[in-house]
PDB file of C-alpha atoms in Angstrom:
ATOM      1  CA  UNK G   1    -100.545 -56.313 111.217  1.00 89.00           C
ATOM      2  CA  UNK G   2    -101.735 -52.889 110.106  1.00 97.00           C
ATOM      3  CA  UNK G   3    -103.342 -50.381 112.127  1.00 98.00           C
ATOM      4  CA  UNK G   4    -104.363 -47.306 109.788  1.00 98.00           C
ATOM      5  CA  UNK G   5    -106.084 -45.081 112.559  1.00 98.00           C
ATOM      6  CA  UNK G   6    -103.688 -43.320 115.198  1.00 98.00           C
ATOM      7  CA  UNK G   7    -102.972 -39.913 116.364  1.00 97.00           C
ATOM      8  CA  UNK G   8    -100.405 -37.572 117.322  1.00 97.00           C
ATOM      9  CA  UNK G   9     -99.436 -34.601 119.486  1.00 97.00           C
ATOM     10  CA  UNK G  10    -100.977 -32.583 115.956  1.00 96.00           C
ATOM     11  CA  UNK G  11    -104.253 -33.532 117.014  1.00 93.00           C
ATOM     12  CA  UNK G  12    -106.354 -31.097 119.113  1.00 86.00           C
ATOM     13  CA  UNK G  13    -106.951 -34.662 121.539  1.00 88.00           C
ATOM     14  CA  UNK G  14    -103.548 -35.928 120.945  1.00 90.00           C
ATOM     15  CA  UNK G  15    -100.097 -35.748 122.866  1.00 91.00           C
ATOM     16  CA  UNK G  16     -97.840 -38.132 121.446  1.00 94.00           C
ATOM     17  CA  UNK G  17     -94.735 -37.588 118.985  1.00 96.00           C
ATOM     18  CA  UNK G  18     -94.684 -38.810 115.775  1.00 97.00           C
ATOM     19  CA  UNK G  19     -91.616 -41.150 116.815  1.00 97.00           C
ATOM     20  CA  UNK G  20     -93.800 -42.409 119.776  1.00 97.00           C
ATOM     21  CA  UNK G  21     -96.248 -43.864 118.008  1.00 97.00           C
ATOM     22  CA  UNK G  22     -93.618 -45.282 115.180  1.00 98.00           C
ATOM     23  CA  UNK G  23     -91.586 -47.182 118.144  1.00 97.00           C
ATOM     24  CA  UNK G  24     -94.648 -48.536 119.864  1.00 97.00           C
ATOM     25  CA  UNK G  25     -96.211 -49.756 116.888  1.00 98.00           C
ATOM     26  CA  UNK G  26     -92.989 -51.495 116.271  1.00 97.00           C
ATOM     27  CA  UNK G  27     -92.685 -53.113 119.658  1.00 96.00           C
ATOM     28  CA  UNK G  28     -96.626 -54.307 118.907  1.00 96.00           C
ATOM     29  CA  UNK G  29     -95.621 -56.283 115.654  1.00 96.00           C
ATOM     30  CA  UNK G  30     -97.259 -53.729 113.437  1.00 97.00           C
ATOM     31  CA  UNK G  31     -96.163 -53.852 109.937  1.00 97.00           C
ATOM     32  CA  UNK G  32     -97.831 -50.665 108.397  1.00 98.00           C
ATOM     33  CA  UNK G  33     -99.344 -47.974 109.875  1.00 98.00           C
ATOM     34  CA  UNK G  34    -101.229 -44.264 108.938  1.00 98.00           C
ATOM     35  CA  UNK G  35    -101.178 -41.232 111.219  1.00 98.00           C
ATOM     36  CA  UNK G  36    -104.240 -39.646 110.578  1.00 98.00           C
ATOM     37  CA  UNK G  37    -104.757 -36.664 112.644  1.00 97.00           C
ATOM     38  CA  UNK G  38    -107.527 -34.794 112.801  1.00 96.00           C
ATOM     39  CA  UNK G  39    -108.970 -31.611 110.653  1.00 96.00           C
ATOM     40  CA  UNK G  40    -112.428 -31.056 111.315  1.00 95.00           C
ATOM     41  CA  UNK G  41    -114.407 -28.851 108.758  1.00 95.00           C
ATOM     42  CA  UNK G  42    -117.382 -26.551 109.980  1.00 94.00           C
ATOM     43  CA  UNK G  43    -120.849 -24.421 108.205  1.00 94.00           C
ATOM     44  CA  UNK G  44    -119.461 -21.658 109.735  1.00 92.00           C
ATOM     45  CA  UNK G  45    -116.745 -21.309 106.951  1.00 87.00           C
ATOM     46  CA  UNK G  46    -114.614 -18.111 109.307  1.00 82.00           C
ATOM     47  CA  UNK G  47    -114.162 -20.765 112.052  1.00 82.00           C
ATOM     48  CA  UNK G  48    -110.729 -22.502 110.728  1.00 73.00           C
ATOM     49  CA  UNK G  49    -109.340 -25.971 112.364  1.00 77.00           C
ATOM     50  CA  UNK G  50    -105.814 -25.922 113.200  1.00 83.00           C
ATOM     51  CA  UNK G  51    -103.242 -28.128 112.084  1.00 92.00           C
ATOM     52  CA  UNK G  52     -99.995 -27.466 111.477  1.00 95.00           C
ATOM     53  CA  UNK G  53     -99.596 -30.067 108.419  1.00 96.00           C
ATOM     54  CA  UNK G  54     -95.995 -28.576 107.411  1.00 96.00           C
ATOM     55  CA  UNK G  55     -94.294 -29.951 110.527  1.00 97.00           C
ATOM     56  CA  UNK G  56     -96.569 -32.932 110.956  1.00 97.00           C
ATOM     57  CA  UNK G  57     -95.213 -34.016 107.441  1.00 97.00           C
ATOM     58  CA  UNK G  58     -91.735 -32.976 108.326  1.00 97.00           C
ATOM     59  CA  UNK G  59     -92.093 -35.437 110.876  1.00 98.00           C
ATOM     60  CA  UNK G  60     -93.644 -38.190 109.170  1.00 97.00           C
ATOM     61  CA  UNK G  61     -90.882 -37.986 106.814  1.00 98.00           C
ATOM     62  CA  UNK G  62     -87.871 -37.892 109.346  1.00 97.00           C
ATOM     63  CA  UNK G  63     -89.351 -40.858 111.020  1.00 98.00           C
ATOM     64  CA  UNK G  64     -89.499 -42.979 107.308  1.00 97.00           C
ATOM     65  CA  UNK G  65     -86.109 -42.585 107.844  1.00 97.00           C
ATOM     66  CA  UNK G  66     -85.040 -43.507 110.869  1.00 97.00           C
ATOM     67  CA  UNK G  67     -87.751 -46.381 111.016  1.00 97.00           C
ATOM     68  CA  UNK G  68     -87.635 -47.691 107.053  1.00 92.00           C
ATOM     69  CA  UNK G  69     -86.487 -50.814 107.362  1.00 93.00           C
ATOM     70  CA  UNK G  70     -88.663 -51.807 110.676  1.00 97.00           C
ATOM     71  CA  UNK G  71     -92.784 -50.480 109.628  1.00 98.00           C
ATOM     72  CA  UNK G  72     -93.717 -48.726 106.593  1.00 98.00           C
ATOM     73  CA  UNK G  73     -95.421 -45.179 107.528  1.00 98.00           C
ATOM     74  CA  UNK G  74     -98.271 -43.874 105.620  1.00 98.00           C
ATOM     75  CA  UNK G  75     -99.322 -39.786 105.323  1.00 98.00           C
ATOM     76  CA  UNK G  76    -103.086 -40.035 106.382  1.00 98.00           C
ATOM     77  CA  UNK G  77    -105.886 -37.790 107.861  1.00 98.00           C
ATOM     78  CA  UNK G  78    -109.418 -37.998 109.188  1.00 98.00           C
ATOM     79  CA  UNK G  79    -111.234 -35.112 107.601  1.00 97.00           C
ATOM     80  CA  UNK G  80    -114.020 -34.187 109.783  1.00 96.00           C
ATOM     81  CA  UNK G  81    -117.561 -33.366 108.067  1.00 96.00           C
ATOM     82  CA  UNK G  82    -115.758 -32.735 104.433  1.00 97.00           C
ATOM     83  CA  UNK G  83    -119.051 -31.789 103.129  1.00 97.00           C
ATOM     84  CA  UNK G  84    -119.520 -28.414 105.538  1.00 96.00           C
ATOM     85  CA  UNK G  85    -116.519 -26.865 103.521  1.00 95.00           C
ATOM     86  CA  UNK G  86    -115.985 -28.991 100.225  1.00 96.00           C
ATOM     87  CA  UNK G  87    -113.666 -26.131  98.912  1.00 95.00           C
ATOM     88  CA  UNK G  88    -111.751 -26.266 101.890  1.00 95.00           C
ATOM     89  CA  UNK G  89    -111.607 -29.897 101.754  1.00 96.00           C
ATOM     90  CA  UNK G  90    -110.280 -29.953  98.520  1.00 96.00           C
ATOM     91  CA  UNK G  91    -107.443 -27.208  99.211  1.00 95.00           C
ATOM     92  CA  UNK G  92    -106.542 -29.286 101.893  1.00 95.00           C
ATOM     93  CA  UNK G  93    -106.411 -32.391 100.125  1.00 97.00           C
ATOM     94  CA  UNK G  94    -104.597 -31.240  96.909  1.00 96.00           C
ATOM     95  CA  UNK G  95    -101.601 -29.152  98.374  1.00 95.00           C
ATOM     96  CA  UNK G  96    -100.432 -32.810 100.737  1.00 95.00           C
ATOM     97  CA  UNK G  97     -98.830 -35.647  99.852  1.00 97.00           C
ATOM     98  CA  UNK G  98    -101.643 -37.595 101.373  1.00 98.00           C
ATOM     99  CA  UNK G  99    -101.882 -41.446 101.213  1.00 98.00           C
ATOM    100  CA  UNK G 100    -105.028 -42.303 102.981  1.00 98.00           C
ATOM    101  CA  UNK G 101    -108.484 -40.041 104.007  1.00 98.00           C
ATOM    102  CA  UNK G 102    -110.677 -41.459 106.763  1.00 98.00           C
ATOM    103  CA  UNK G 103    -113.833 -39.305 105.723  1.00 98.00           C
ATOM    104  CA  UNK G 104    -115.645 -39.063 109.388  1.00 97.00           C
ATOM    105  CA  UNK G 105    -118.787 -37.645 110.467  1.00 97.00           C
ATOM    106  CA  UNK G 106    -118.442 -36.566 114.136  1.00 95.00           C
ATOM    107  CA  UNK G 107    -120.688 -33.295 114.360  1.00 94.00           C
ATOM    108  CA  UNK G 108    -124.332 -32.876 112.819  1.00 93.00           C
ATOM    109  CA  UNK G 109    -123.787 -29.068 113.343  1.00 92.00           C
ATOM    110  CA  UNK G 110    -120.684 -27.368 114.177  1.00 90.00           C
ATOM    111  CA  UNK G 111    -121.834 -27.255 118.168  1.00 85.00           C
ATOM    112  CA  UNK G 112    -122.923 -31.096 118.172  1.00 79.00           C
ATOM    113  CA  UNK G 113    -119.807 -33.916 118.250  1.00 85.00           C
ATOM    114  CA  UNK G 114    -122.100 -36.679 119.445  1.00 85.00           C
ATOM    115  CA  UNK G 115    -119.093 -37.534 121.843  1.00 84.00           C
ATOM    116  CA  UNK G 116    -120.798 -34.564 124.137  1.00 85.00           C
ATOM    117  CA  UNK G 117    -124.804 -35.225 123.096  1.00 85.00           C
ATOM    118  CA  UNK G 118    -126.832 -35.959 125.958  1.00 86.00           C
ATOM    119  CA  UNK G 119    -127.733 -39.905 125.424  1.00 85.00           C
ATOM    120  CA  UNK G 120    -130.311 -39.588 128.843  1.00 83.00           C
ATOM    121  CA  UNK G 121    -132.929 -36.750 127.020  1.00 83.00           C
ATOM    122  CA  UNK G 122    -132.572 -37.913 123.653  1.00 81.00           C
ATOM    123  CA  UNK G 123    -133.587 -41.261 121.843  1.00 85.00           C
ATOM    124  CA  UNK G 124    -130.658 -43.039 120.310  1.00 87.00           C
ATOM    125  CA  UNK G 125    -133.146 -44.398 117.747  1.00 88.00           C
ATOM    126  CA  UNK G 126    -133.437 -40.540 116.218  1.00 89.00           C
ATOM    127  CA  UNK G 127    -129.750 -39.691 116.643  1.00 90.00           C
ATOM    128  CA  UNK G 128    -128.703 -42.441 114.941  1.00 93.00           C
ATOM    129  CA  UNK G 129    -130.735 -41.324 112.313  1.00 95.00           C
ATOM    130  CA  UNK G 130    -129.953 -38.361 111.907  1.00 94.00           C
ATOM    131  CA  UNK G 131    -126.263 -39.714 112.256  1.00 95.00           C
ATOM    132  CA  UNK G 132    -126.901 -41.703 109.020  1.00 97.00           C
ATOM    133  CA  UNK G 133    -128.373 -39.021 107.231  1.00 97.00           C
ATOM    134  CA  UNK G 134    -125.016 -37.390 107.886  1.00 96.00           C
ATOM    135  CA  UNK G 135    -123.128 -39.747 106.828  1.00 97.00           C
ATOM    136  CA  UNK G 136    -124.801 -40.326 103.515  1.00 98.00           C
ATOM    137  CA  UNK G 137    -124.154 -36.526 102.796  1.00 97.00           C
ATOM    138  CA  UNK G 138    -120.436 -36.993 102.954  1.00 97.00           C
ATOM    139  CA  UNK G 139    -120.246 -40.278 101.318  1.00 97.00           C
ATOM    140  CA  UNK G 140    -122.024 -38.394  98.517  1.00 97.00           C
ATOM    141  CA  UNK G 141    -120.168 -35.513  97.923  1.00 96.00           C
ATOM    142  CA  UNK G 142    -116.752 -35.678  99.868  1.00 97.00           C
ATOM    143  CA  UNK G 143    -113.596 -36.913  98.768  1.00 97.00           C
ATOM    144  CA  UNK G 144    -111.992 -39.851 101.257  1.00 98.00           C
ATOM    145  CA  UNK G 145    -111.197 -43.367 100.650  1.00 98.00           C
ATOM    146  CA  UNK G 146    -112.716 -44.975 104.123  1.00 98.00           C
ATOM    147  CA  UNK G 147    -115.553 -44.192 106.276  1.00 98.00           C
ATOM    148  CA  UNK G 148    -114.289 -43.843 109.795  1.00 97.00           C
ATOM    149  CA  UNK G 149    -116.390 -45.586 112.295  1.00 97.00           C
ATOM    150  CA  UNK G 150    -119.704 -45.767 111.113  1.00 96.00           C
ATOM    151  CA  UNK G 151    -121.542 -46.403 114.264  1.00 96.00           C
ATOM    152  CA  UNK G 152    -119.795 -43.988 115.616  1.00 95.00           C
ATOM    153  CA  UNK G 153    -122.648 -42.548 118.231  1.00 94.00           C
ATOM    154  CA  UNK G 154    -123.230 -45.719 119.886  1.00 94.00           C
ATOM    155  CA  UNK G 155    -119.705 -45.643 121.757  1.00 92.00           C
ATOM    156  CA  UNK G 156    -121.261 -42.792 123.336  1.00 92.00           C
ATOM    157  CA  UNK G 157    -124.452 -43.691 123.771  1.00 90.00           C
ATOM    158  CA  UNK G 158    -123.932 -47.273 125.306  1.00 92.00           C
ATOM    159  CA  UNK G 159    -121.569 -45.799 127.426  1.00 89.00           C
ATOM    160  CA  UNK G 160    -124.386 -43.566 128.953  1.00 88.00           C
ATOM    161  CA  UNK G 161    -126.904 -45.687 128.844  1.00 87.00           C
ATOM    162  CA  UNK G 162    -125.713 -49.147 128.407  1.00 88.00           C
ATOM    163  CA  UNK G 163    -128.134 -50.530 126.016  1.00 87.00           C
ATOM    164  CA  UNK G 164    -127.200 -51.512 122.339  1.00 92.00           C
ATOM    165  CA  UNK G 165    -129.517 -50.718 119.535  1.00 91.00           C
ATOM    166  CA  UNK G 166    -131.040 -53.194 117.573  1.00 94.00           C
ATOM    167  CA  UNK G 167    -130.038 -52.476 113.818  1.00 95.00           C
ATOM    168  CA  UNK G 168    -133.082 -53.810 111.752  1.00 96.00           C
ATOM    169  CA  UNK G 169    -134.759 -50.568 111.698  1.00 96.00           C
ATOM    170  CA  UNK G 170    -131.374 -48.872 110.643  1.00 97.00           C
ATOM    171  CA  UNK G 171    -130.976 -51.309 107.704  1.00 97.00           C
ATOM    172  CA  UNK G 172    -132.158 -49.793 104.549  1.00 97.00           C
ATOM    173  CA  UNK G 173    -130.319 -46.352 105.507  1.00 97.00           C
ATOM    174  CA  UNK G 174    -127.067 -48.612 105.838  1.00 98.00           C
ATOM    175  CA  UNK G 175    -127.605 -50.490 103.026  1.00 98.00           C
ATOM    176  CA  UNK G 176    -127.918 -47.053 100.959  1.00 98.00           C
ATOM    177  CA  UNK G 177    -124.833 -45.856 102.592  1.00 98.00           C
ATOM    178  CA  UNK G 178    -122.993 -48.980 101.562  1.00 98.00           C
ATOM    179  CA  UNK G 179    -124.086 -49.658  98.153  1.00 97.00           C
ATOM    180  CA  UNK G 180    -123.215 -45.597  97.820  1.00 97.00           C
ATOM    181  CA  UNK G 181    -119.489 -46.736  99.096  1.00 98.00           C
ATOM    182  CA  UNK G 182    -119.334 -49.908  96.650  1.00 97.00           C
ATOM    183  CA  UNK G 183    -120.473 -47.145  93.784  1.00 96.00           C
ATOM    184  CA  UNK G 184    -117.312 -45.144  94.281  1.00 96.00           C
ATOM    185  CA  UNK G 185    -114.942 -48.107  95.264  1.00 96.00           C
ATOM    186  CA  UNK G 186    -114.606 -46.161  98.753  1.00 98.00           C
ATOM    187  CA  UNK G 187    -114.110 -48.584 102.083  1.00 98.00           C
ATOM    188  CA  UNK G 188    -115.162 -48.689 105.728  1.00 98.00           C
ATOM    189  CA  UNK G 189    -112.841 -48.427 108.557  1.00 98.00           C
ATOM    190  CA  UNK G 190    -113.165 -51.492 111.616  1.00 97.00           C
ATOM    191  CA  UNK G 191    -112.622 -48.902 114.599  1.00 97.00           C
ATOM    192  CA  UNK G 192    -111.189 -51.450 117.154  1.00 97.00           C
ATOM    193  CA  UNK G 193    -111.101 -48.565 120.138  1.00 95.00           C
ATOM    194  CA  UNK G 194    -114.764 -49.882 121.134  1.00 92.00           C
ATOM    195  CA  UNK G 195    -113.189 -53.257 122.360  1.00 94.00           C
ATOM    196  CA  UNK G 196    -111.083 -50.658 124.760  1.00 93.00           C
ATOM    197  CA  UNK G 197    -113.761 -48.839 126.175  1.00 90.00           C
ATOM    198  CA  UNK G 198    -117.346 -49.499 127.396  1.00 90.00           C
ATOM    199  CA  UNK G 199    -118.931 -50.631 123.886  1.00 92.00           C
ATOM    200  CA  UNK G 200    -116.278 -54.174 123.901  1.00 94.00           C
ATOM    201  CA  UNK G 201    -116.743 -54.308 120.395  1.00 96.00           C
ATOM    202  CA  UNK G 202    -115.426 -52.533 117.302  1.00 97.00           C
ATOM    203  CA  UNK G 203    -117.398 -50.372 115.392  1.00 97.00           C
ATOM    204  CA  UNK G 204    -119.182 -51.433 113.085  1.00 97.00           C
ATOM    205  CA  UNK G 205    -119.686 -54.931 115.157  1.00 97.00           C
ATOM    206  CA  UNK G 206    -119.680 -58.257 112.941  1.00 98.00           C
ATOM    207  CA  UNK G 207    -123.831 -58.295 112.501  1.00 98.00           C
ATOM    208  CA  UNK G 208    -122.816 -54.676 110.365  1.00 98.00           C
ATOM    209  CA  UNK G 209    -119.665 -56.059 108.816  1.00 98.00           C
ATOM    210  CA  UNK G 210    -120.980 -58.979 107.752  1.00 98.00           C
ATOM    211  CA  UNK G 211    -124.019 -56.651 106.430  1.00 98.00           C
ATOM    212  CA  UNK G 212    -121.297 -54.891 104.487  1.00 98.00           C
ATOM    213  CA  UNK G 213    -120.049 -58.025 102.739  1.00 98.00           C
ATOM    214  CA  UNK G 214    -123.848 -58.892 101.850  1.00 97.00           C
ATOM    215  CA  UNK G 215    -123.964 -55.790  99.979  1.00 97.00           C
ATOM    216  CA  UNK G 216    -120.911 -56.458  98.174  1.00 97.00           C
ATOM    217  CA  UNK G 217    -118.451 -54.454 100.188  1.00 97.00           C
ATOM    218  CA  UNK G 218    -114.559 -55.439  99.765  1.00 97.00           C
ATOM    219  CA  UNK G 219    -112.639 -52.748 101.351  1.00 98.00           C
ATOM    220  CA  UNK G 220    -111.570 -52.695 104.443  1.00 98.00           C
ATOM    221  CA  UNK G 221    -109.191 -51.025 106.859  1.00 98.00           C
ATOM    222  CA  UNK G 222    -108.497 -51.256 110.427  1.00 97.00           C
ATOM    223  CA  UNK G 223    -107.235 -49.052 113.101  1.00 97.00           C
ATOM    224  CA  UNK G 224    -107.454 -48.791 117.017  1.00 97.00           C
ATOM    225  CA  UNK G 225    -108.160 -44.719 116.889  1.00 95.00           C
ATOM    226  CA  UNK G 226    -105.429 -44.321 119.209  1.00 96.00           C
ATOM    227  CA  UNK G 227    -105.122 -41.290 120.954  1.00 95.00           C
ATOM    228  CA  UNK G 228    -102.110 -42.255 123.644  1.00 95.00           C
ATOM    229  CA  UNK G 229     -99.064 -44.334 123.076  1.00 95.00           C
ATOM    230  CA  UNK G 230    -100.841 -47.631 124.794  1.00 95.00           C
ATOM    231  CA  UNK G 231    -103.576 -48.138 122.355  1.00 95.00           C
ATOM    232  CA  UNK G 232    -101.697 -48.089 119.355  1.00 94.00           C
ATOM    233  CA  UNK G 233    -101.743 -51.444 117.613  1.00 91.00           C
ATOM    234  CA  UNK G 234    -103.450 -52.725 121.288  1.00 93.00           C
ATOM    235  CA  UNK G 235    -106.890 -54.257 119.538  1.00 95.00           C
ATOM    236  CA  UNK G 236    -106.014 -54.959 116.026  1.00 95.00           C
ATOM    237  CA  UNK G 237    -106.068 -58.941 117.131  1.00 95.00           C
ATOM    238  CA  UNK G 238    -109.246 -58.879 118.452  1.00 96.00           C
ATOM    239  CA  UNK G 239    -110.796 -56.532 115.336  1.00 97.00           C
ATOM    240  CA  UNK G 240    -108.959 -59.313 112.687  1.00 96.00           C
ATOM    241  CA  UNK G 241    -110.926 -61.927 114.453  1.00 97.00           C
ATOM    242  CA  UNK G 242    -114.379 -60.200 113.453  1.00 97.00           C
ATOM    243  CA  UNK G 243    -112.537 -59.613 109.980  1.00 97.00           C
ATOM    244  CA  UNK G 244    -112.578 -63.247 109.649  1.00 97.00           C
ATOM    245  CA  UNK G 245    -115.270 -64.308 111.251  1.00 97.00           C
ATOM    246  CA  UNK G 246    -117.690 -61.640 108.332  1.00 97.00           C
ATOM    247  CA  UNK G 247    -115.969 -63.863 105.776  1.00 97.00           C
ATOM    248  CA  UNK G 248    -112.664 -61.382 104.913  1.00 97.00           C
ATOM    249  CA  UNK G 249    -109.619 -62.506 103.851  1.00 95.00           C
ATOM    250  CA  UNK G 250    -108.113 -58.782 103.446  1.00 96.00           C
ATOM    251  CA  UNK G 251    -107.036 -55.606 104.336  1.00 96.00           C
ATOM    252  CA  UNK G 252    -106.145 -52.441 102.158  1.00 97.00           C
ATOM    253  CA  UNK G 253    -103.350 -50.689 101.823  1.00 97.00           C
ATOM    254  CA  UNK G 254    -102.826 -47.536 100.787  1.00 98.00           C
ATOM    255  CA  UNK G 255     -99.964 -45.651  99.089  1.00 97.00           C
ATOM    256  CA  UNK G 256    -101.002 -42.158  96.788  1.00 98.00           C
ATOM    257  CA  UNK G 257    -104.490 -42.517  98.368  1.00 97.00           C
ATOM    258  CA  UNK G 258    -104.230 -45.661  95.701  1.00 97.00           C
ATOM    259  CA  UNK G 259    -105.878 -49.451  97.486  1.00 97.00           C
ATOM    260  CA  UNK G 260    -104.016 -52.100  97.466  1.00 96.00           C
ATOM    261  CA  UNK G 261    -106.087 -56.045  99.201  1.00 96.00           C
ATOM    262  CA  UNK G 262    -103.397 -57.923 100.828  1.00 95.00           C
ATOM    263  CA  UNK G 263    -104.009 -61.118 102.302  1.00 93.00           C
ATOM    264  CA  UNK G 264    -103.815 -61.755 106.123  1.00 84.00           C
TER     265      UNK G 264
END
């Protein structure tokens, strides 16, 4: 029971402590887990993200500790648009201990998060896109080992709208972004926190998982993007069951930003 996507009080939309999250992933079964708080990168290369890594990894430390023998705690981050500030990126990247990147793409511009895009004036169909497009240009020059939720704009969009797109037009972009992943034995991430909100389904869903395995994909991770103490661990069930269900058999691990499959 792993669940590789969770964040702290050292986000900028987190509260919890470190130790929080540790004891309620225990009391959920979990086995492993990453923090991965958030550091989001921007073109405008004077506007600087804050996080205070020295005391988040302070933390992280003190709670392998006190927690060593009960879930094994892994140093991650999602990096936010890596490719707006690929020096910055790689500063960031070489002076941690890190064990695990989610590479995300959550802004097309540095005023843009699709969480705040206006679903009602604009067609999904080009957002999604352009979304793609995005995404491509990180997977191509960034430096992560899992794309974070790769259909990412659709929690927002179904949630606005309520319809869900019909992926046949989106499939040779996806297929490119894939067989770019498989190139540079990188991963996707199974974000469980759709089957908490509106969407009921992770992201990707199994008809793009599956997809993934067609291509040839073999790494996976999965994580519930928690944000508050009650969604940790809360969906990783429900995203194994898709797991299975595309034809997987396992789950990576990662220690030294190194992969390890292990069978569930």
């Amino acid at each position: 029971m792993f669940d590789y996507h969770m964040h702290s009080k050292y986000s900028c939309d987190g509260r919890e402590e470190i130790t929080t999250l540790c004891l309620q992933s225990i009391r959920r079964g979990l086995t492993e887990i990453a923090i991965t708080d958030h550091y989001e990168l921007f073109l405008d290369h004077t506007r600087e993200d804050v996080l205070d890594f020295e005391n988040l990894y302070k933390d992280i430390l003190q709670a392998r500790e006190l927690y060593e023998d009960k879930v094994r705690i892994k140093f991650g981050l999602e990096l936010g648009q890596a490719h707006f500030n690929l020096p910055l990126a790689t500063q960031v990247l070489s002076k941690y201990p890190f064990d695990f990147i989610i590479g995300s793409v959550h802004n097309l511009d540095d005023n843009s998060d699709m969480a705040f895009v206006d679903y009602s004036a604009t067609p999904i169909s080009v957002l999604f896109d352009n979304y793609l497009d995005a995404l491509i240009n990180m997977v191509q020059q960034a430096d992560f080992d899992v794309v974070g939720h790769i259909t990412y704009p659709i929690r927002y969009a179904f949630a606005s709208k309520g319809v869900y797109p019909n992926w046949t037009p989106f499939k040779p972009k996806l297929e490119y972004l894939y067989k770019e992943l498989i190139k540079r034995d990188k991963g996707i991430e199974i974000n469980c926190s759709g089957f908490f909100q509106a969407l009921k389904r992770p992201m990707p869903d199994l008809e793009l998982l599956t997809f993934y395995k067609e291509c040839g994909g073999k790494i996976l991770t999965l994580g519930c993007d928690s944000h508050v103490k009650r969604h940790v661990g809360s969906t990783v069930s429900q995203g194994l069951e898709v797991i299975k269900a595309a034809g997987f058999c396992e789950l990576a691990s990662y220690s030294d930003r190194v992969p390890s499959l292990v069978k569930f």
